[in-house]
Every structure is written in structure tokens, then in C-alpha cells.
Coordinates of C-alpha atoms in Angstrom, one line a residue:
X1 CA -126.4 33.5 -47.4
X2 CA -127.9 36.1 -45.1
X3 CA -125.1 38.0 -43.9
X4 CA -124.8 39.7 -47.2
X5 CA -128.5 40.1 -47.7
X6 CA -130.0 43.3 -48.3
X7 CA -132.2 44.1 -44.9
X8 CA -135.2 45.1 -46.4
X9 CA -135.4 41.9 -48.7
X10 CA -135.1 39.8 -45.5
X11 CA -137.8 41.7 -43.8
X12 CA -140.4 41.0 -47.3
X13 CA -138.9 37.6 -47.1
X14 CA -139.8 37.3 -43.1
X15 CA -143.6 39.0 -44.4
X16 CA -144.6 36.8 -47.2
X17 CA -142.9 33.6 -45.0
X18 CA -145.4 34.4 -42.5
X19 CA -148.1 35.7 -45.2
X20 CA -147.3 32.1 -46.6
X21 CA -148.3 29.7 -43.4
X22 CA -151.3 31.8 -42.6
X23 CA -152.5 30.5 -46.6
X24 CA -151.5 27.4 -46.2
X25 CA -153.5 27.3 -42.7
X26 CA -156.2 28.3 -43.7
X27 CA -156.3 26.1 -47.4
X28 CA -155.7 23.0 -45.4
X29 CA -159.2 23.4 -44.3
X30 CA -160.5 22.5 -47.4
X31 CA -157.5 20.8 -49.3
X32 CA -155.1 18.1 -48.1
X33 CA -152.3 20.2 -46.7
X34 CA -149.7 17.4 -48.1
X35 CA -151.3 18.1 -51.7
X36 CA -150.7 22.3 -50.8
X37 CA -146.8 21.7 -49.7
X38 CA -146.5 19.5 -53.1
X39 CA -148.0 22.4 -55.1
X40 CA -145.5 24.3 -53.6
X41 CA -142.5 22.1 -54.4
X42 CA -144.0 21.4 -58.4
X43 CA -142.7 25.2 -58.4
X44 CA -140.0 25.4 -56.3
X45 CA -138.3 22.3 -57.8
X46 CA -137.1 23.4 -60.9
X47 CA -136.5 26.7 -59.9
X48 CA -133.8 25.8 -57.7
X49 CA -131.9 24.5 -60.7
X50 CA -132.3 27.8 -62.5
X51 CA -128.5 29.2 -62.2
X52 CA -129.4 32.8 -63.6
X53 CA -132.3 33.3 -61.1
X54 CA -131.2 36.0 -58.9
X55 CA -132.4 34.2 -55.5
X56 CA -132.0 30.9 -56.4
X57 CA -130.0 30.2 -52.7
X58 CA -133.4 31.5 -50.9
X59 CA -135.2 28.8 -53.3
X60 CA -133.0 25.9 -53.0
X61 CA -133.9 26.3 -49.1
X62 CA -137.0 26.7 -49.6
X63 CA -137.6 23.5 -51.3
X64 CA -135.5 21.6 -48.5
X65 CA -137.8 23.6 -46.3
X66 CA -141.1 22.2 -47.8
X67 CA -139.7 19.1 -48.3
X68 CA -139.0 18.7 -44.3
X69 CA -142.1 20.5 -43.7
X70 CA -144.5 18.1 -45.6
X71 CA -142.4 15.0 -44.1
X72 CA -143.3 16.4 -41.0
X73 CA -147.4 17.1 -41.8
X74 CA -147.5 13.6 -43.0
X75 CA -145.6 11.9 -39.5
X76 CA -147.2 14.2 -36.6
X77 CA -150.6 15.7 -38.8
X78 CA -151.6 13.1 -40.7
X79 CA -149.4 10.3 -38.5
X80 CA -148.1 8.5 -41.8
X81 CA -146.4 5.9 -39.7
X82 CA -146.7 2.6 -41.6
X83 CA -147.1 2.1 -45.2
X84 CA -148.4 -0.7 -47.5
X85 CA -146.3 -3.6 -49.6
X86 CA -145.0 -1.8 -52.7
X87 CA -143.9 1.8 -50.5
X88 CA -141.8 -0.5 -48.3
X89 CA -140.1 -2.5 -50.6
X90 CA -139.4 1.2 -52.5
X91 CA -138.2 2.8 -49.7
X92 CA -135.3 -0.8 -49.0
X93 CA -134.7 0.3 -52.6
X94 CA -134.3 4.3 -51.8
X95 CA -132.5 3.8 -48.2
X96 CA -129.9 1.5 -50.1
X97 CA -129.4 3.8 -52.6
X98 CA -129.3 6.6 -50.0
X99 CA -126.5 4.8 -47.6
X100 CA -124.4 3.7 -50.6
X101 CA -123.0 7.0 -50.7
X102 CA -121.4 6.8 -47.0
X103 CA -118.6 4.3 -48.5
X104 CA -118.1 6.9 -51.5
X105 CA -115.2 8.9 -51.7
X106 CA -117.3 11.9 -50.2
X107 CA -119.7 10.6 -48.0
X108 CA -121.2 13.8 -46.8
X109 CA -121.6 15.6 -50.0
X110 CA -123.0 12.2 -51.2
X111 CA -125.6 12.3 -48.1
X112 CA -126.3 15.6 -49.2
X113 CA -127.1 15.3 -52.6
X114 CA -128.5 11.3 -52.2
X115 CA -130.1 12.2 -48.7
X116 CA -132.5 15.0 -50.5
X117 CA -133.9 12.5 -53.0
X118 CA -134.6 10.5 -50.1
X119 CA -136.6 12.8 -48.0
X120 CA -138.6 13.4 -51.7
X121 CA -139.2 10.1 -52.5
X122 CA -140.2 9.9 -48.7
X123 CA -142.4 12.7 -49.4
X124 CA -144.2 11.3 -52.2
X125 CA -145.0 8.0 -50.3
X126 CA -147.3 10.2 -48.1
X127 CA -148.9 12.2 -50.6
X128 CA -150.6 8.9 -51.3
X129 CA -150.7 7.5 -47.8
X130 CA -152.1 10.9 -46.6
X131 CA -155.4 10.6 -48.7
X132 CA -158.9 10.2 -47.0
X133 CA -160.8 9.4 -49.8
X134 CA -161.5 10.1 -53.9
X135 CA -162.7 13.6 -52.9
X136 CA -159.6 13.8 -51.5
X137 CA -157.8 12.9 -54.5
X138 CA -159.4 15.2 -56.5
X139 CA -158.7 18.6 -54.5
X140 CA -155.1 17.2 -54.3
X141 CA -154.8 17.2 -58.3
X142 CA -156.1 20.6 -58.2
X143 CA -153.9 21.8 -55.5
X144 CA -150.8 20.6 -57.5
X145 CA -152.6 22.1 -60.9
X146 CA -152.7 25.7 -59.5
X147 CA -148.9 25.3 -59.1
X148 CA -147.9 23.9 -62.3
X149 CA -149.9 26.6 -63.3
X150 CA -148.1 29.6 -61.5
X151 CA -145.0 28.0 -63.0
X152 CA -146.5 27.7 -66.3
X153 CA -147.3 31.3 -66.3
X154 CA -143.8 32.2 -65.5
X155 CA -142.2 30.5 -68.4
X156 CA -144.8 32.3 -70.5
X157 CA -143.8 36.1 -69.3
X158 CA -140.2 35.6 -68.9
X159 CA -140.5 35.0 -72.5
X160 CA -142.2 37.5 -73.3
X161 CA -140.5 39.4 -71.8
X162 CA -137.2 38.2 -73.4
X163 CA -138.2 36.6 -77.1
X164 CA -135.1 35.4 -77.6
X165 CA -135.3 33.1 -74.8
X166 CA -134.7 29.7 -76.9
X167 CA -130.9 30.6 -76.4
X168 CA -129.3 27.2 -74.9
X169 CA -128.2 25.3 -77.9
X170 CA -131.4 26.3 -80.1
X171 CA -133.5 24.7 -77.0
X172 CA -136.4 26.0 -74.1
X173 CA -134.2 28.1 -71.8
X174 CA -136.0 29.4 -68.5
X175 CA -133.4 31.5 -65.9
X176 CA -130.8 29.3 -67.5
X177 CA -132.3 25.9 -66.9
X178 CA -131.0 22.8 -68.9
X179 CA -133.4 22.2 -71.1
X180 CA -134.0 18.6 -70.4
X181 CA -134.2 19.8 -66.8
X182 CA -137.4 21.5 -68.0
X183 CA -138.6 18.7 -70.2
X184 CA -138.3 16.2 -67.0
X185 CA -140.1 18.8 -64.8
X186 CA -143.0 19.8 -67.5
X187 CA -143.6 15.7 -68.3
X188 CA -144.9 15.0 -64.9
X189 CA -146.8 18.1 -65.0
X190 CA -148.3 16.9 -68.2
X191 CA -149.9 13.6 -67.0
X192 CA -151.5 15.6 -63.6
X193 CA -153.2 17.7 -66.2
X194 CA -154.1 15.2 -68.5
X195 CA -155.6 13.2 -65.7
X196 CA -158.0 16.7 -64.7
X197 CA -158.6 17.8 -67.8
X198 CA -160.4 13.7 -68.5
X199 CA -162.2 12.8 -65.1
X200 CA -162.3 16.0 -63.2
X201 CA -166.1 16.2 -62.0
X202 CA -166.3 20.1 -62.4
X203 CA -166.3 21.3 -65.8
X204 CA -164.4 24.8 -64.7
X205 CA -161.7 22.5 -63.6
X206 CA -161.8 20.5 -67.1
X207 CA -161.0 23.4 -69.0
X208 CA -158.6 25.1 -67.2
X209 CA -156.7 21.4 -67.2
X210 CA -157.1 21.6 -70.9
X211 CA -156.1 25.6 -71.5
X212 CA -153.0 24.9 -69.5
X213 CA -151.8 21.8 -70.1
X214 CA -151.9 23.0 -74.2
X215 CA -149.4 25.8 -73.0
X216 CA -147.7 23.1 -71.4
X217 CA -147.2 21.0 -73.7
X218 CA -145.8 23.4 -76.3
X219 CA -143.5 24.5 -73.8
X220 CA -142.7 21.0 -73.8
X221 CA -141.9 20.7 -77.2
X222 CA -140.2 23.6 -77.4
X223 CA -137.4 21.9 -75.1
X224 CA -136.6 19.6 -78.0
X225 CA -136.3 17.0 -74.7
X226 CA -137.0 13.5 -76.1
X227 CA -136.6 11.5 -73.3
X228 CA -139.4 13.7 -71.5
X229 CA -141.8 14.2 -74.6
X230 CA -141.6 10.6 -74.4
X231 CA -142.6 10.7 -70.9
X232 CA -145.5 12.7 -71.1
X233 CA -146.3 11.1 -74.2
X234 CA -146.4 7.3 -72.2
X235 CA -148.1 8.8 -69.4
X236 CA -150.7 10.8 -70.8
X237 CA -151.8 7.1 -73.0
X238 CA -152.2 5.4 -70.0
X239 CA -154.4 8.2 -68.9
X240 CA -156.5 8.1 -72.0
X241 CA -157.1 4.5 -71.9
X242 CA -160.4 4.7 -70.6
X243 CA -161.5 7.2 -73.8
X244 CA -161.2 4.4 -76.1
X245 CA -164.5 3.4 -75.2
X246 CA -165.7 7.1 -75.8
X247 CA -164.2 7.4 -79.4
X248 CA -165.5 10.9 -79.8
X249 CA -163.9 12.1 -76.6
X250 CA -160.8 10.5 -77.8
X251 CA -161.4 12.1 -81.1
X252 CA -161.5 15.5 -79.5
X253 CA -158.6 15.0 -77.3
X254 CA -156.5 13.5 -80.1
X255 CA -157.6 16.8 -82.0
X256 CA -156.5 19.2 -79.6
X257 CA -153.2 17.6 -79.5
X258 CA -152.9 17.3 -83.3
X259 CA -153.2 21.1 -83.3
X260 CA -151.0 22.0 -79.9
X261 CA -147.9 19.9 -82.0
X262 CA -149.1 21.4 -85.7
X263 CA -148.7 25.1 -83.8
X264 CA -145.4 24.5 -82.1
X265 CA -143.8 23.1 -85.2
X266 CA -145.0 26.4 -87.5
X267 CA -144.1 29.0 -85.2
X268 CA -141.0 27.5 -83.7
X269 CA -137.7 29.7 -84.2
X270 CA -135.3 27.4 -83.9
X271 CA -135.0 23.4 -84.3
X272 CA -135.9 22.2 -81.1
X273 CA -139.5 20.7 -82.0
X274 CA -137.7 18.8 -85.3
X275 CA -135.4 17.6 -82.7
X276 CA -138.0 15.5 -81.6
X277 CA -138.3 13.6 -84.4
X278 CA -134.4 12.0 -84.7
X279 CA -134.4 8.9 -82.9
X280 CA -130.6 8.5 -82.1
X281 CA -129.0 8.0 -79.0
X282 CA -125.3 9.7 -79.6
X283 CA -125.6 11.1 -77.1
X284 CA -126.2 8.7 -74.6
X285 CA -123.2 6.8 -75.7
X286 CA -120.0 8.2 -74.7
X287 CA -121.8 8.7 -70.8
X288 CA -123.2 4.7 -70.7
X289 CA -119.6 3.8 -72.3
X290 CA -118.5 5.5 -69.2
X291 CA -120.7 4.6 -66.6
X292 CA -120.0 1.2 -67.9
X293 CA -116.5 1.3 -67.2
X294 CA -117.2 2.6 -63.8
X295 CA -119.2 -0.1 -62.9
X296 CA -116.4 -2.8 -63.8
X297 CA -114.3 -1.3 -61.1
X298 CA -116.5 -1.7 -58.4
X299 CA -119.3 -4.7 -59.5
X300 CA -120.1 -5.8 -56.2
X301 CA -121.1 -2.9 -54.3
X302 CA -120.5 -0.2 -56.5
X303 CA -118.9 3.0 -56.1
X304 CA -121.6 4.5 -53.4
X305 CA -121.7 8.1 -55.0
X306 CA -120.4 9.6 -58.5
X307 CA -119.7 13.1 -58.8
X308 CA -118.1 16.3 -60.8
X309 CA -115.5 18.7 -59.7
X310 CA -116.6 22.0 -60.3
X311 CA -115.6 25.2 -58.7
X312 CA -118.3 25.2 -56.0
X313 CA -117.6 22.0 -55.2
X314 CA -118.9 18.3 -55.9
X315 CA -121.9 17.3 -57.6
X316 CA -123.7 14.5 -58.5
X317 CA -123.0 13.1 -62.3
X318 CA -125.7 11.7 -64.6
X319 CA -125.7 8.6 -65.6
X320 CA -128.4 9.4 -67.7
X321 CA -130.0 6.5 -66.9
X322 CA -131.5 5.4 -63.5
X323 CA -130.8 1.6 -63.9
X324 CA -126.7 2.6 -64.8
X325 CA -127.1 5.5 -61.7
X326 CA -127.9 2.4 -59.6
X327 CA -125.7 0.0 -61.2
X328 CA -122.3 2.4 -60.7
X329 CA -123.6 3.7 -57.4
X330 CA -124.3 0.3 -55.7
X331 CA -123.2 -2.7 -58.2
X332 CA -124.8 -5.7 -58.1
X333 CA -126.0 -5.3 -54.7
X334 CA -128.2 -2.1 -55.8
X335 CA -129.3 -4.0 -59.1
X336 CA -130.9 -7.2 -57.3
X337 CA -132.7 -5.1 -55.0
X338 CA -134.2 -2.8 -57.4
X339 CA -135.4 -5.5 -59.8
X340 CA -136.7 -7.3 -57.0
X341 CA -138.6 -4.1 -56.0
X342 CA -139.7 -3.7 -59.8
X343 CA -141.4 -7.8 -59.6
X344 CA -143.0 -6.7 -56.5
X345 CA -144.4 -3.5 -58.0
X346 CA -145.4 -4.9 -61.2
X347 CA -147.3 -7.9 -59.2
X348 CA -148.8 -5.3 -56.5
X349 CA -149.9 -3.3 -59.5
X350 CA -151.8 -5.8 -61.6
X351 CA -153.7 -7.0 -58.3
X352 CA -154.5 -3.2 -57.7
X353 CA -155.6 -2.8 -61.4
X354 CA -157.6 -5.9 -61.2
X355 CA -159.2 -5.1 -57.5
X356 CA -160.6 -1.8 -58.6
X357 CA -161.6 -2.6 -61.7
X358 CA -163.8 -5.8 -60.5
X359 CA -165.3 -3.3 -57.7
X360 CA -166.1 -0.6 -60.7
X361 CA -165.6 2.4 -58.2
X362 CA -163.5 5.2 -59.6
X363 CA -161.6 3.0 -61.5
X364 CA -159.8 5.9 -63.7
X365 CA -157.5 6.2 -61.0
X366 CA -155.7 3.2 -61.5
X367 CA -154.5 4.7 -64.6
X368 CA -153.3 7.8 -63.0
X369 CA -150.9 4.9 -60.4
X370 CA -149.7 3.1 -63.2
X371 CA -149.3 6.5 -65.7
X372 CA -147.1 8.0 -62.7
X373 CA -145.4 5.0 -62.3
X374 CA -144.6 3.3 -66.1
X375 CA -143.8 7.7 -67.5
X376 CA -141.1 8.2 -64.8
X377 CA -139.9 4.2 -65.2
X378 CA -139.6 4.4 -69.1
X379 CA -137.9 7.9 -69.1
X380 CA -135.6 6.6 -66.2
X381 CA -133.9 4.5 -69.1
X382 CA -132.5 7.2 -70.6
X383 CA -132.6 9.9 -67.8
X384 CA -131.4 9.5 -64.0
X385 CA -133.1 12.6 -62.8
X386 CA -135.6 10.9 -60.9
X387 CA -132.9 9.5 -58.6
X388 CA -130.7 12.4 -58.7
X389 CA -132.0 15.3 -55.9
X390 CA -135.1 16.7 -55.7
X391 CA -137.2 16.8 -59.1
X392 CA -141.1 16.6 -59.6
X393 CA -140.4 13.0 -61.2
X394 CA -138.4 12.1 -57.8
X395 CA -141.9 13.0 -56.0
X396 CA -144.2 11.6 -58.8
X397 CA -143.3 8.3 -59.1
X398 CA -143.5 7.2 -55.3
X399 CA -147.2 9.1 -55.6
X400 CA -148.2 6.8 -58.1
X401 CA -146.2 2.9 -55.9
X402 CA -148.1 4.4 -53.3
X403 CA -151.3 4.9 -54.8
X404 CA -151.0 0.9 -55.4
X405 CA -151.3 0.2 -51.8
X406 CA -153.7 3.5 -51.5
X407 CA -156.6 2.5 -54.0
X408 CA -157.5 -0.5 -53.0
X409 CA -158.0 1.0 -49.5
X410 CA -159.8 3.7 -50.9
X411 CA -162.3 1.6 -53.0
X412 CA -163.3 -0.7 -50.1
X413 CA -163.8 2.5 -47.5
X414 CA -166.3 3.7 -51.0
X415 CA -168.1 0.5 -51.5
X416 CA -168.5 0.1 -47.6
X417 CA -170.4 3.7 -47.5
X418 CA -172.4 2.6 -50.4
X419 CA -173.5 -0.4 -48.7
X420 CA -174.4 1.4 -45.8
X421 CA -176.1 4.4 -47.5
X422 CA -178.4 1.4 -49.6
X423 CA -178.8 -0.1 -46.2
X424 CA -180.5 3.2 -44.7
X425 CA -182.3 4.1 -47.6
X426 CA -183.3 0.3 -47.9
X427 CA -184.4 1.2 -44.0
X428 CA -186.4 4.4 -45.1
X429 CA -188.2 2.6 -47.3
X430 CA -189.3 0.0 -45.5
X431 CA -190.2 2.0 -42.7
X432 CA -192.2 4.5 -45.2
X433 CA -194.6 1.5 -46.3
X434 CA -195.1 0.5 -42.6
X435 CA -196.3 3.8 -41.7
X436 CA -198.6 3.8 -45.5
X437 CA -200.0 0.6 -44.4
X438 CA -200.5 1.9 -40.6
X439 CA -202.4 4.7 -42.1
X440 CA -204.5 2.1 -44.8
X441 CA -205.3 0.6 -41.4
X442 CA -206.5 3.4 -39.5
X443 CA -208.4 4.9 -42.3
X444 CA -210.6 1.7 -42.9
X445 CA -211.0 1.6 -39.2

């Protein structure tokens, strides 16, 4: 990869590497630096899949790289050593899936492939163990809005500067992306906005969330991706939930999105948005017929890793489904340990939900936990991207099983500094009329 550089790119590519820590360094005074390193990924991620980007080697390394290097923030700077209920029976789940591959056919290109969504999922376990507090949570969600925006903005002038760039079967290209590659990665992306552009104390913040996540969204649409339309679509009603007590607010939101889907539908110039509209699942069928079959010749412990030929090697097949991806993968086996993982996180979830809700502090971010976590669920029965390397959904939906073991910590470390702040002002007060009645006393003396 380097041998055949040219020497001057490696020397900018040694300057903005160095250029890059001394940022991050310095942001991580005022951000959480996990948050910064996820930003970084949100753009990196889907990059690495785009096969006509010219350095797309340099970027798949770099997303290993800032994969390992917030792993590494999170165990030695933040010292992320234990983690709550839900993000251990996940992780039995992930490590499972992980080591199925060693008694694949290919065990290390299985490692390679399964190992990476490991280290995300990982990842995205200690983007919610890393967080302080609700203050915290808030800069985060910035942080990873400023790099969905950077990618955002390069979508927008790549096709500007190429028009014709819905080229890929009538469909959102971008550097020669798969389109539903894009939809998965701009879903996610979606429901962080959503989540900004609603409860986001700053109004600056609000707006940008909004402005953004409209170009967003009709990127999204312009994909003609189903299964992730229907994504963003689940996850951004959780999100909302709150606004049906604020029926203008929902009014206005519901507006905004009426008229982000009326645009993208007029000035499409292909099919893509109608696309949205057929329900059928063709194409699903030949793929589960097959992943079917697969499964019947190995029930019990499944196959431990799936895979193409290609000429540069092996590489990880879709199931297109992450329930079938698990099924083929590691049978039976993998199947009763991820629906026992799914009882626990529904029953950790509820008592979450109902926790925060009975304490009434910040309680919009239990919908953000469960919008993360039933979005990348529901598109995972008809997608198995969010198993499959590293994607923004493979980071997402650990954040949000996480953030059920998180919140509740979170609320109680709120309501305690409440109590105490009362407590001293309850103090002040009392000591203020002592000194008012010391002063009655003197002055009558």
C-alpha cells in the first residue's frame, strides 16, 4: 500500500495525521473524545466501501485505525473496564458470533471480516459507558452531527459536481457505493439529527439539525433504499414521541417532512423515490431461499462464516437479514443466544424506560436508547449490515443497549446533585433569616 505511494502524498498524509491528533487533543477538552473518534468513523465508514474513491486503502485503515484508537481511549482514558447487564449479554452475543468463524472454512479471513464488527460493536458499548453526564450526551450528539455533516456536504458537491450521479441502477450513487450501503449509513444519521434538531438546548444547534438532516433525508430518498427509509422512518417516531403532547411542534415537524418528501419526488430524475413506495420483497427471496438451504446443512452450529469468491479474495455474503446471518453462521447455537439476549434487552429496556420516566429527569433520552436500538433491530430483518464489518448501524445500535444500562446511572448522579443543590440553597436560606433575625435583634436592642 505504501511502497507504491507517491512521496509527497505520504508526507501530506504524515502532516494532516499529525495536524489531526493535535485537533482531536485539543477538542477533547471540551467534548468527550470517544464522541470525536465516533464523528470521525460516521465519515470514514462508508467511505471505505466507496470502490471508485481513489484512496479508499488509506481509508479503510483509517477506520481500523479509529476503531482501535477509540477502543483504546475508552480502556486506558476513560478505563471502560466493566459494563452493565444488557452490554454483557450483547457482547456473549457478538463474541459468539465473532469465534464462529474460526471453525469456517476460512478462519482468518472470517476473523478479519467478523473480528472488525467486533471491535465496532465494542466500540459502541463505550460511547455509552464513556459518558459523564446529560451535558455530556449532548456535546457527544453534536460531535457526531458535525461529521454526518462533513459527509453530508460531500454527497452534495460530488454531485454537483457530476449531475448525473444517480447512475447505479436508477439509484443514489456516491464514489460507487451500493446504494443501500448509503441508505443503511444515512438512516442512522437520520435519527442522531432528529434527536438534535427536537431537544437540543441551543437553538443554533436546533437548526443546523433541521437544515441538515432535510438534505439528509432527500439523499435518503434518493437511494430508493426501503429497508433503510424504513429505518429512519421507525427511529425518527420513537424520537418524536414526546411531540405528541406538543401538537403544534409535531405539526411543524410533520410539515417540514411533508415538504422534504413532496421536493424529492418532483425533482427526482430517475425512479428511485417511487421505488419506495412498492412493498415487495423479490428480492429478498432467492438470497433467504438460499440462506435457508445453508442453514439445513449445518443446524446445530452453523457454518461459522459465509463468504464470496471474488478476484481479490473472500468476502463476507449477505444474508440480508441479521437473524438468517446468525442463523447460517452459528445454527441453533447462535439463534438461542441471540433471542435470549433480545428477552434480556427488551426486559432491561422497559425497566430503563420506566426508571427515568418515574424520576422525570431528561427523560427524552430514553427515546433516543430505544430509537437506536428498535431502527437498527427492524431494518436488521431485511438487512445484515449491522453484523457485517464496520457500518454506522454496527456502532449505533450497541450506543443505544448501552445507553439502557447508562441512563439510569445518569438520572440518579442528576437527581442526587439536585438534592444536594436544594439542600444548600435550603442551607442559604435558613442561614439568611438567622442573620435577618440577628439583625431584628440588635436593632431593637
Amino acid at each position: 500500500m505504501f511502497t507504491n505511494a507517491d512521496p509527497n502524498f505520504l508526507i501530506l498524509l504524515l502532516i494532516f495525521f499529525v495536524i489531526a491528533h493535535v485537533a482531536f487533543g485539543f477538542a477533547s477538552r471540551w467534548t468527550n473524545s470517544l464522541f470525536l473518534l465516533a464523528g470521525v468513523f460516521i465519515i470514514l465508514s462508508p467511505i471505505s466501501a466507496a470502490v471508485d474513491f481513489p484512496f479508499i486503502k488509506f481509508v479503510k485503515l483509517g477506520r481500523v485505525y479509529v476503531t482501535i484508537l477509540l477502543l483504546l481511549v475508552g480502556f486506558f482514558g476513560h478505563r471502560l473496564y466493566k459494563f452493565g447487564p444488557t452490554a454483557t449479554v450483547f457482547l456473549i452475543y457478538v463474541g459468539l458470533y465473532v469465534l464462529a468463524g474460526l471453525w469456517s472454512d476460512a478462519p482468518l479471513d472470517a476473523m478479519k471480516y467478523k473480528g472488525l464488527y467486533g471491535l465496532v460493536a465494542l466500540a459502541g458499548l463505550m460511547l455509552a459507558q464513556g459518558l459523564r453526564d446529560f451535558r455530556d450526551l449532548e456535546l457527544g450528539m453534536r460531535a457526531l452531527a458535525v461529521g454526518i455533516a462533513i459527509f453530508a456536504v460531500l454527497m452534495v458537491l460530488d454531485f454537483l459536481k457530476h449531475p448525473n450521479l444517480i447512475l447505479h441502477r436508477g439509484r443514489l450513487g456516491f464514489w460507487g457505493i451500493n446504494p443501500n450501503r448509503i441508505g443503511q449509513t444515512l438512516a442512522p444519521m437520520l435519527i442522531v439529527l432528529a434527536y438534535l434538531a427536537l431537544y437540543d438546548r441551543t437553538r443554533i444547534w436546533r437548526l443546523s439539525a433541521y437544515a441538515i438532516g432535510i438534505i439528509v433525508g432527500i439523499q435518503l430518498m434518493y437511494t430508493g433504499s426501503r429497508g433503510a427509509v424504513g429505518e429512519a422512518a421507525l427511529g425518527c417516531f420513537v424520537i418524536a414521541i414526546p411531540l405528541f403532547k406538543r401538537p403544534g411542534m409535531l405539526i411543524v415537524v410533520g410539515a417540514i417532512v411533508g415538504i422534504a418528501v413532496l421536493f424529492t419526488f418532483i425533482t427526482a430524475g430517475s425512479d428511485a423515490p417511487v421505488r419506495l413506495l412498492h412493498g415487495s420483497l423479490e428480492t429478498r427471496e432467492g438470497i433467504w431461499a438460499y440462506a435457508r438451504s445453508q442453514f439445513a446443512e449445518a443446524p446445530l452450529f452453523g457454518k461459522g462464516w459465509i463468504y464470496n469468491t471474488t478476484e481479490r479474495g473472500l468476502s463476507s455474503r449477505n444474508m440480508h437479514s441479521i437473524y438468517l446471518q446468525t442463523a447460517v453462521e452459528v445454527g441453533l447455537l447462535g439463534i438461542t443466544v441471540m433471542g435470549i439476549m433480545l428477552l434480556v434487552v427488551i426486559t432491561r429496556g422497559i425497566g430503563m424506560f420506566k426508571y427515568v420516566k418515574s424520576v422525570g429527569i431528561e427523560t427524552h433520552t430514553v427515546y433516543l436508547a430505544w430509537a437506536f436500538v428498535i431502527a437498527v433491530l427492524g431494518h436488521g430483518i431485511i438487512e445484515a449490515g449491522s453484523v457485517r464489518g464496520g457500518t454506522i448501524n454496527g456502532l449505533m445500535l450497541p450506543f443505544g443497549l448501552g445507553l439502557f444500562d447508562r441512563l439510569p446511572t445518569l438520572v440518579r448522579a442528576a437527581r442526587q446533585q439536585w438534592v444536594e443543590s436544594e439542600q444548600i440553597e435550603s442551607e442559604f436560606d435558613d442561614n439568611e433569616d438567622q442573620l435577618l433575625t440577628n439583625d431584628d435583634a440588635f436593632a431593637n436592642a
